[in-house]
PDB file of C-alpha atoms in Angstrom:
ATOM      1  CA  ALA A 311      98.325  85.691  78.011  1.00  0.00           C
ATOM      2  CA  GLN A 312      98.334  89.043  79.689  1.00  0.00           C
ATOM      3  CA  SER A 313      99.780  89.295  83.151  1.00  0.00           C
ATOM      4  CA  VAL A 314     100.904  91.931  85.604  1.00  0.00           C
ATOM      5  CA  SER A 315     103.568  91.432  88.230  1.00  0.00           C
ATOM      6  CA  GLN A 316     104.192  93.686  91.205  1.00  0.00           C
ATOM      7  CA  HIS A 317     107.585  93.088  92.729  1.00  0.00           C
ATOM      8  CA  ASN A 318     106.969  94.196  96.281  1.00  0.00           C
ATOM      9  CA  HIS A 319     104.190  92.705  98.337  1.00  0.00           C
ATOM     10  CA  HIS A 320     104.746  94.666 101.510  1.00  0.00           C
ATOM     11  CA  VAL A 321     106.705  97.893 101.833  1.00  0.00           C
ATOM     12  CA  ILE A 322     107.381  99.761 105.060  1.00  0.00           C
ATOM     13  CA  LEU A 323     108.702 103.325 104.913  1.00  0.00           C
ATOM     14  CA  SER A 324     109.151 106.221 107.256  1.00  0.00           C
ATOM     15  CA  GLU A 325     107.490 109.530 106.495  1.00  0.00           C
ATOM     16  CA  ALA A 326     109.403 111.668 103.983  1.00  0.00           C
ATOM     17  CA  ALA A 327     111.095 108.643 102.442  1.00  0.00           C
ATOM     18  CA  SER A 328     110.910 108.212  98.684  1.00  0.00           C
ATOM     19  CA  LEU A 329     108.723 105.517  97.210  1.00  0.00           C
ATOM     20  CA  GLU A 330     109.050 103.379  94.129  1.00  0.00           C
ATOM     21  CA  LEU A 331     106.726 100.429  93.528  1.00  0.00           C
ATOM     22  CA  GLY A 332     107.597  98.134  90.671  1.00  0.00           C
ATOM     23  CA  CYS A 333     105.146  96.897  88.045  1.00  0.00           C
ATOM     24  CA  ASN A 334     105.888  94.781  84.998  1.00  0.00           C
ATOM     25  CA  TYR A 335     103.351  93.607  82.480  1.00  0.00           C
ATOM     26  CA  SER A 336     103.141  91.080  79.735  1.00  0.00           C
ATOM     27  CA  TYR A 337     100.972  92.054  76.792  1.00  0.00           C
ATOM     28  CA  GLY A 338     101.630  92.032  73.086  1.00  0.00           C
ATOM     29  CA  GLY A 339      99.417  94.855  71.933  1.00  0.00           C
ATOM     30  CA  THR A 340      98.973  98.518  72.664  1.00  0.00           C
ATOM     31  CA  VAL A 341      98.775  98.934  76.386  1.00  0.00           C
ATOM     32  CA  ASN A 342      96.818 101.136  78.662  1.00  0.00           C
ATOM     33  CA  LEU A 343      98.199 101.098  82.180  1.00  0.00           C
ATOM     34  CA  PHE A 344      96.702 102.053  85.498  1.00  0.00           C
ATOM     35  CA  TRP A 345      97.591 102.399  89.145  1.00  0.00           C
ATOM     36  CA  TYR A 346      94.737 102.063  91.605  1.00  0.00           C
ATOM     37  CA  VAL A 347      94.883 102.683  95.344  1.00  0.00           C
ATOM     38  CA  GLN A 348      92.760 101.322  98.160  1.00  0.00           C
ATOM     39  CA  TYR A 349      92.990 103.269 101.409  1.00  0.00           C
ATOM     40  CA  PRO A 350      91.915 101.409 104.549  1.00  0.00           C
ATOM     41  CA  GLY A 351      88.151 101.011 104.552  1.00  0.00           C
ATOM     42  CA  GLN A 352      87.684 102.859 101.280  1.00  0.00           C
ATOM     43  CA  HIS A 353      86.833 102.106  97.657  1.00  0.00           C
ATOM     44  CA  LEU A 354      89.456 101.221  95.143  1.00  0.00           C
ATOM     45  CA  GLN A 355      90.159 104.441  93.262  1.00  0.00           C
ATOM     46  CA  LEU A 356      92.230 105.523  90.300  1.00  0.00           C
ATOM     47  CA  LEU A 357      95.618 107.044  91.097  1.00  0.00           C
ATOM     48  CA  LEU A 358      96.818 107.613  87.538  1.00  0.00           C
ATOM     49  CA  LYS A 359      96.695 106.143  84.051  1.00  0.00           C
ATOM     50  CA  TYR A 360      98.744 105.984  80.867  1.00  0.00           C
ATOM     51  CA  PHE A 361      97.224 105.753  77.412  1.00  0.00           C
ATOM     52  CA  SER A 362      99.735 107.348  75.070  1.00  0.00           C
ATOM     53  CA  GLY A 363     102.060 110.327  74.714  1.00  0.00           C
ATOM     54  CA  ASP A 364     104.360 111.469  77.507  1.00  0.00           C
ATOM     55  CA  PRO A 365     105.553 108.325  79.278  1.00  0.00           C
ATOM     56  CA  LEU A 366     105.791 110.194  82.580  1.00  0.00           C
ATOM     57  CA  VAL A 367     102.313 110.403  83.998  1.00  0.00           C
ATOM     58  CA  LYS A 368     101.289 112.469  86.980  1.00  0.00           C
ATOM     59  CA  GLY A 369      98.419 111.463  89.208  1.00  0.00           C
ATOM     60  CA  ILE A 370      96.693 112.563  92.347  1.00  0.00           C
ATOM     61  CA  LYS A 371      98.374 113.260  95.674  1.00  0.00           C
ATOM     62  CA  GLY A 372     101.839 113.785  94.198  1.00  0.00           C
ATOM     63  CA  PHE A 373     102.182 110.339  92.635  1.00  0.00           C
ATOM     64  CA  GLU A 374     103.727 109.756  89.238  1.00  0.00           C
ATOM     65  CA  ALA A 375     104.549 106.755  87.091  1.00  0.00           C
ATOM     66  CA  GLU A 376     106.864 106.171  84.174  1.00  0.00           C
ATOM     67  CA  PHE A 377     106.043 103.918  81.263  1.00  0.00           C
ATOM     68  CA  ILE A 378     109.187 102.275  79.881  1.00  0.00           C
ATOM     69  CA  LYS A 379     108.139 100.284  76.858  1.00  0.00           C
ATOM     70  CA  SER A 380     111.462  98.501  76.419  1.00  0.00           C
ATOM     71  CA  LYS A 381     111.267  97.178  79.964  1.00  0.00           C
ATOM     72  CA  PHE A 382     107.514  96.481  79.967  1.00  0.00           C
ATOM     73  CA  SER A 383     107.388  98.477  83.171  1.00  0.00           C
ATOM     74  CA  PHE A 384     105.143 101.088  84.755  1.00  0.00           C
ATOM     75  CA  ASN A 385     106.661 101.905  88.128  1.00  0.00           C
ATOM     76  CA  LEU A 386     104.918 104.169  90.611  1.00  0.00           C
ATOM     77  CA  ARG A 387     106.902 106.860  92.410  1.00  0.00           C
ATOM     78  CA  LYS A 388     106.480 109.525  95.039  1.00  0.00           C
ATOM     79  CA  PRO A 389     109.368 111.675  96.258  1.00  0.00           C
ATOM     80  CA  SER A 390     108.199 111.975  99.856  1.00  0.00           C
ATOM     81  CA  VAL A 391     105.527 109.750 101.377  1.00  0.00           C
ATOM     82  CA  GLN A 392     103.133 110.713 104.131  1.00  0.00           C
ATOM     83  CA  TRP A 393     101.422 108.615 106.772  1.00  0.00           C
ATOM     84  CA  SER A 394      98.180 109.097 104.814  1.00  0.00           C
ATOM     85  CA  ASP A 395      99.690 107.195 101.876  1.00  0.00           C
ATOM     86  CA  THR A 396      99.332 103.971 103.854  1.00  0.00           C
ATOM     87  CA  ALA A 397      97.239 101.845 101.516  1.00  0.00           C
ATOM     88  CA  GLU A 398      97.251  98.966  99.095  1.00  0.00           C
ATOM     89  CA  TYR A 399      98.387  99.775  95.560  1.00  0.00           C
ATOM     90  CA  PHE A 400      97.435  97.856  92.450  1.00  0.00           C
ATOM     91  CA  CYS A 401      98.931  98.042  88.990  1.00  0.00           C
ATOM     92  CA  ALA A 402      96.674  97.027  86.086  1.00  0.00           C
ATOM     93  CA  VAL A 403      96.798  96.688  82.321  1.00  0.00           C
ATOM     94  CA  SER A 404      93.794  97.036  80.055  1.00  0.00           C
ATOM     95  CA  SER A 405      93.082  94.880  77.049  1.00  0.00           C
ATOM     96  CA  ASN A 406      91.324  96.083  73.912  1.00  0.00           C
ATOM     97  CA  THR A 407      88.034  94.908  75.346  1.00  0.00           C
ATOM     98  CA  GLY A 408      88.354  97.049  78.444  1.00  0.00           C
ATOM     99  CA  LYS A 409      89.041  94.203  80.813  1.00  0.00           C
ATOM    100  CA  LEU A 410      91.585  95.006  83.479  1.00  0.00           C
ATOM    101  CA  ILE A 411      94.290  92.571  84.522  1.00  0.00           C
ATOM    102  CA  PHE A 412      95.537  93.394  88.009  1.00  0.00           C
ATOM    103  CA  GLY A 413      98.789  92.687  89.740  1.00  0.00           C
ATOM    104  CA  GLN A 414      98.918  91.050  93.148  1.00  0.00           C
ATOM    105  CA  GLY A 415      98.963  94.352  94.979  1.00  0.00           C
ATOM    106  CA  THR A 416     101.514  96.041  97.232  1.00  0.00           C
ATOM    107  CA  THR A 417     100.709  97.003 100.785  1.00  0.00           C
ATOM    108  CA  LEU A 418     102.454 100.223 101.774  1.00  0.00           C
ATOM    109  CA  GLN A 419     102.808 101.044 105.445  1.00  0.00           C
ATOM    110  CA  VAL A 420     104.158 104.501 106.270  1.00  0.00           C
ATOM    111  CA  LYS A 421     105.401 104.992 109.799  1.00  0.00           C
ATOM    112  CA  PRO A 422     104.883 108.454 111.280  1.00  0.00           C
TER     113      PRO A 422
ATOM    114  CA  ASP B1406      80.340 111.869  90.417  1.00  0.00           C
ATOM    115  CA  VAL B1407      80.086 108.178  89.600  1.00  0.00           C
ATOM    116  CA  LYS B1408      78.601 106.093  92.301  1.00  0.00           C
ATOM    117  CA  VAL B1409      78.714 102.321  92.474  1.00  0.00           C
ATOM    118  CA  THR B1410      76.861 100.799  95.380  1.00  0.00           C
ATOM    119  CA  GLN B1411      76.772  97.261  96.647  1.00  0.00           C
ATOM    120  CA  SER B1412      73.914  95.826  98.643  1.00  0.00           C
ATOM    121  CA  SER B1413      75.882  94.681 101.676  1.00  0.00           C
ATOM    122  CA  ARG B1414      79.263  95.504 103.214  1.00  0.00           C
ATOM    123  CA  TYR B1415      79.385  92.292 105.238  1.00  0.00           C
ATOM    124  CA  LEU B1416      77.593  89.018 104.681  1.00  0.00           C
ATOM    125  CA  VAL B1417      77.766  85.686 106.486  1.00  0.00           C
ATOM    126  CA  LYS B1418      76.260  82.643 104.816  1.00  0.00           C
ATOM    127  CA  ARG B1419      76.283  78.912 105.384  1.00  0.00           C
ATOM    128  CA  THR B1420      77.755  76.331 103.044  1.00  0.00           C
ATOM    129  CA  GLY B1421      75.232  75.347 100.387  1.00  0.00           C
ATOM    130  CA  GLU B1422      73.168  78.532 100.566  1.00  0.00           C
ATOM    131  CA  LYS B1423      72.336  80.509  97.454  1.00  0.00           C
ATOM    132  CA  VAL B1424      73.845  83.973  97.728  1.00  0.00           C
ATOM    133  CA  PHE B1425      72.959  87.119  95.804  1.00  0.00           C
ATOM    134  CA  LEU B1426      75.296  90.103  95.657  1.00  0.00           C
ATOM    135  CA  GLU B1427      73.790  93.198  94.110  1.00  0.00           C
ATOM    136  CA  CYS B1428      75.531  96.104  92.450  1.00  0.00           C
ATOM    137  CA  VAL B1429      74.028  99.329  91.149  1.00  0.00           C
ATOM    138  CA  GLN B1430      75.698 102.166  89.237  1.00  0.00           C
ATOM    139  CA  ASP B1431      74.145 105.550  88.633  1.00  0.00           C
ATOM    140  CA  MET B1432      76.099 106.825  85.614  1.00  0.00           C
ATOM    141  CA  ASP B1433      74.485 104.931  82.753  1.00  0.00           C
ATOM    142  CA  HIS B1434      77.671 102.946  82.197  1.00  0.00           C
ATOM    143  CA  GLU B1435      77.549 100.164  79.640  1.00  0.00           C
ATOM    144  CA  ASN B1436      80.111  97.901  81.272  1.00  0.00           C
ATOM    145  CA  MET B1437      79.918  96.231  84.637  1.00  0.00           C
ATOM    146  CA  PHE B1438      82.320  93.832  86.309  1.00  0.00           C
ATOM    147  CA  TRP B1439      82.537  91.507  89.285  1.00  0.00           C
ATOM    148  CA  TYR B1440      85.894  90.762  90.924  1.00  0.00           C
ATOM    149  CA  ARG B1441      87.024  88.927  93.973  1.00  0.00           C
ATOM    150  CA  GLN B1442      89.920  90.271  95.999  1.00  0.00           C
ATOM    151  CA  ASP B1443      92.110  87.925  98.007  1.00  0.00           C
ATOM    152  CA  PRO B1444      95.362  88.737  99.853  1.00  0.00           C
ATOM    153  CA  GLY B1445      98.390  88.136  97.670  1.00  0.00           C
ATOM    154  CA  LEU B1446      96.271  87.460  94.580  1.00  0.00           C
ATOM    155  CA  GLY B1447      95.059  90.950  93.753  1.00  0.00           C
ATOM    156  CA  LEU B1448      91.738  91.304  91.962  1.00  0.00           C
ATOM    157  CA  ARG B1449      90.529  88.493  89.761  1.00  0.00           C
ATOM    158  CA  LEU B1450      87.718  88.952  87.268  1.00  0.00           C
ATOM    159  CA  ILE B1451      84.735  86.647  87.760  1.00  0.00           C
ATOM    160  CA  TYR B1452      82.251  87.896  85.148  1.00  0.00           C
ATOM    161  CA  PHE B1453      81.586  91.027  83.172  1.00  0.00           C
ATOM    162  CA  SER B1454      78.824  92.472  81.065  1.00  0.00           C
ATOM    163  CA  TYR B1455      78.908  94.887  78.139  1.00  0.00           C
ATOM    164  CA  ASP B1456      75.192  95.371  77.873  1.00  0.00           C
ATOM    165  CA  VAL B1457      71.870  94.378  79.333  1.00  0.00           C
ATOM    166  CA  LYS B1458      71.331  90.628  79.242  1.00  0.00           C
ATOM    167  CA  MET B1459      74.894  90.094  78.023  1.00  0.00           C
ATOM    168  CA  LYS B1460      77.529  88.397  80.093  1.00  0.00           C
ATOM    169  CA  GLU B1461      80.980  87.008  79.570  1.00  0.00           C
ATOM    170  CA  LYS B1462      83.135  84.813  81.742  1.00  0.00           C
ATOM    171  CA  GLY B1463      86.183  86.255  83.336  1.00  0.00           C
ATOM    172  CA  ASP B1464      89.165  84.379  84.685  1.00  0.00           C
ATOM    173  CA  ILE B1465      87.480  82.535  87.550  1.00  0.00           C
ATOM    174  CA  PRO B1466      83.766  81.995  86.741  1.00  0.00           C
ATOM    175  CA  GLU B1467      83.410  78.534  88.262  1.00  0.00           C
ATOM    176  CA  GLY B1468      80.795  78.446  91.004  1.00  0.00           C
ATOM    177  CA  TYR B1469      79.326  81.813  90.038  1.00  0.00           C
ATOM    178  CA  SER B1470      76.689  83.170  87.715  1.00  0.00           C
ATOM    179  CA  VAL B1471      75.478  86.686  86.944  1.00  0.00           C
ATOM    180  CA  SER B1472      72.384  88.519  85.878  1.00  0.00           C
ATOM    181  CA  ARG B1473      71.959  91.865  84.175  1.00  0.00           C
ATOM    182  CA  GLU B1474      68.306  92.610  83.547  1.00  0.00           C
ATOM    183  CA  LYS B1475      68.671  96.389  83.754  1.00  0.00           C
ATOM    184  CA  LYS B1476      71.556  98.558  82.634  1.00  0.00           C
ATOM    185  CA  GLU B1477      72.269  99.917  86.092  1.00  0.00           C
ATOM    186  CA  ARG B1478      72.174  96.644  88.002  1.00  0.00           C
ATOM    187  CA  PHE B1479      74.542  93.674  87.885  1.00  0.00           C
ATOM    188  CA  SER B1480      74.025  90.749  90.235  1.00  0.00           C
ATOM    189  CA  LEU B1481      76.494  88.056  91.211  1.00  0.00           C
ATOM    190  CA  ILE B1482      75.007  84.725  92.244  1.00  0.00           C
ATOM    191  CA  LEU B1483      76.672  81.959  94.183  1.00  0.00           C
ATOM    192  CA  GLU B1484      74.442  78.989  93.419  1.00  0.00           C
ATOM    193  CA  SER B1485      75.710  76.918  96.338  1.00  0.00           C
ATOM    194  CA  ALA B1486      78.152  78.789  98.522  1.00  0.00           C
ATOM    195  CA  SER B1487      81.316  77.037  99.596  1.00  0.00           C
ATOM    196  CA  THR B1488      83.975  77.997 102.126  1.00  0.00           C
ATOM    197  CA  ASN B1489      86.508  78.705  99.367  1.00  0.00           C
ATOM    198  CA  GLN B1490      84.247  81.512  98.186  1.00  0.00           C
ATOM    199  CA  THR B1491      84.913  83.439 101.378  1.00  0.00           C
ATOM    200  CA  SER B1492      86.379  86.635  99.992  1.00  0.00           C
ATOM    201  CA  MET B1493      85.937  90.344  99.299  1.00  0.00           C
ATOM    202  CA  TYR B1494      83.759  90.920  96.244  1.00  0.00           C
ATOM    203  CA  LEU B1495      84.115  94.130  94.275  1.00  0.00           C
ATOM    204  CA  CYS B1496      81.787  95.456  91.623  1.00  0.00           C
ATOM    205  CA  ALA B1497      82.946  97.992  89.035  1.00  0.00           C
ATOM    206  CA  SER B1498      81.549  99.853  86.071  1.00  0.00           C
ATOM    207  CA  SER B1499      83.010 101.705  83.117  1.00  0.00           C
ATOM    208  CA  GLU B1500      81.504 103.919  80.494  1.00  0.00           C
ATOM    209  CA  ARG B1501      81.817 101.743  77.408  1.00  0.00           C
ATOM    210  CA  GLN B1502      83.838  98.987  75.825  1.00  0.00           C
ATOM    211  CA  GLY B1503      87.409  99.932  75.032  1.00  0.00           C
ATOM    212  CA  ALA B1504      90.854  99.838  76.473  1.00  0.00           C
ATOM    213  CA  GLY B1505      91.119 103.248  77.993  1.00  0.00           C
ATOM    214  CA  ASN B1506      88.052 103.430  80.124  1.00  0.00           C
ATOM    215  CA  GLU B1507      88.519 103.892  83.825  1.00  0.00           C
ATOM    216  CA  GLN B1508      86.660 101.476  86.020  1.00  0.00           C
ATOM    217  CA  TYR B1509      84.817 102.809  89.042  1.00  0.00           C
ATOM    218  CA  PHE B1510      84.560 100.534  92.019  1.00  0.00           C
ATOM    219  CA  GLY B1511      82.004  99.941  94.721  1.00  0.00           C
ATOM    220  CA  PRO B1512      82.900  99.618  98.412  1.00  0.00           C
ATOM    221  CA  GLY B1513      82.992  95.827  98.314  1.00  0.00           C
ATOM    222  CA  THR B1514      81.117  93.050 100.073  1.00  0.00           C
ATOM    223  CA  ARG B1515      83.062  90.909 102.487  1.00  0.00           C
ATOM    224  CA  LEU B1516      81.459  87.486 102.290  1.00  0.00           C
ATOM    225  CA  THR B1517      82.151  84.792 104.850  1.00  0.00           C
ATOM    226  CA  VAL B1518      80.904  81.279 104.158  1.00  0.00           C
ATOM    227  CA  THR B1519      80.831  79.030 107.216  1.00  0.00           C
TER     228      THR B1519
END
């Protein structure tokens, strides 16, 4: 069965610190991978996605993620976080039918 | 710009009541989804629909049903609400069936069952 695991449930960083959020998935077929973000009081929105090609994917607001097939991982990174990055982050994998399987989510708190 | 709207942001219902959560999308998307979001559990799929009058169970369908009479509207029904259905409910839509399609989410309905 497909599953997604996010290693960190709650991360606290100071502004300008670097961020890496872990995501591992379990799926036997071709994967499509997503990171979604939910800012306080806002809709869940797409941060970035990987379908094929370059395993380093760039998204909005300076975020990037690297697909490492051998490690079944799709970690999210940002070199320097801002207070406005405070949000909940979800990793997801898509099946052939378009269903998304989400991880448990990681709450990021950035201290000014 | 895709817009997914949900009928209520906050809802309080009593145990045993029948509850309707409505979702409307304005982009002619084929697929629509209902999730519930709980702390530490992420989003879990309740039901989804690939076309009008079609529905498929997700991972946690027990206690819920859905209706899709029109392409743009997808309703989630709690036949007899229980306290363990207190949660945030998110509706989403995507363009068509297939692995690579981004899902667009509504603002969510926070349901409290007392």
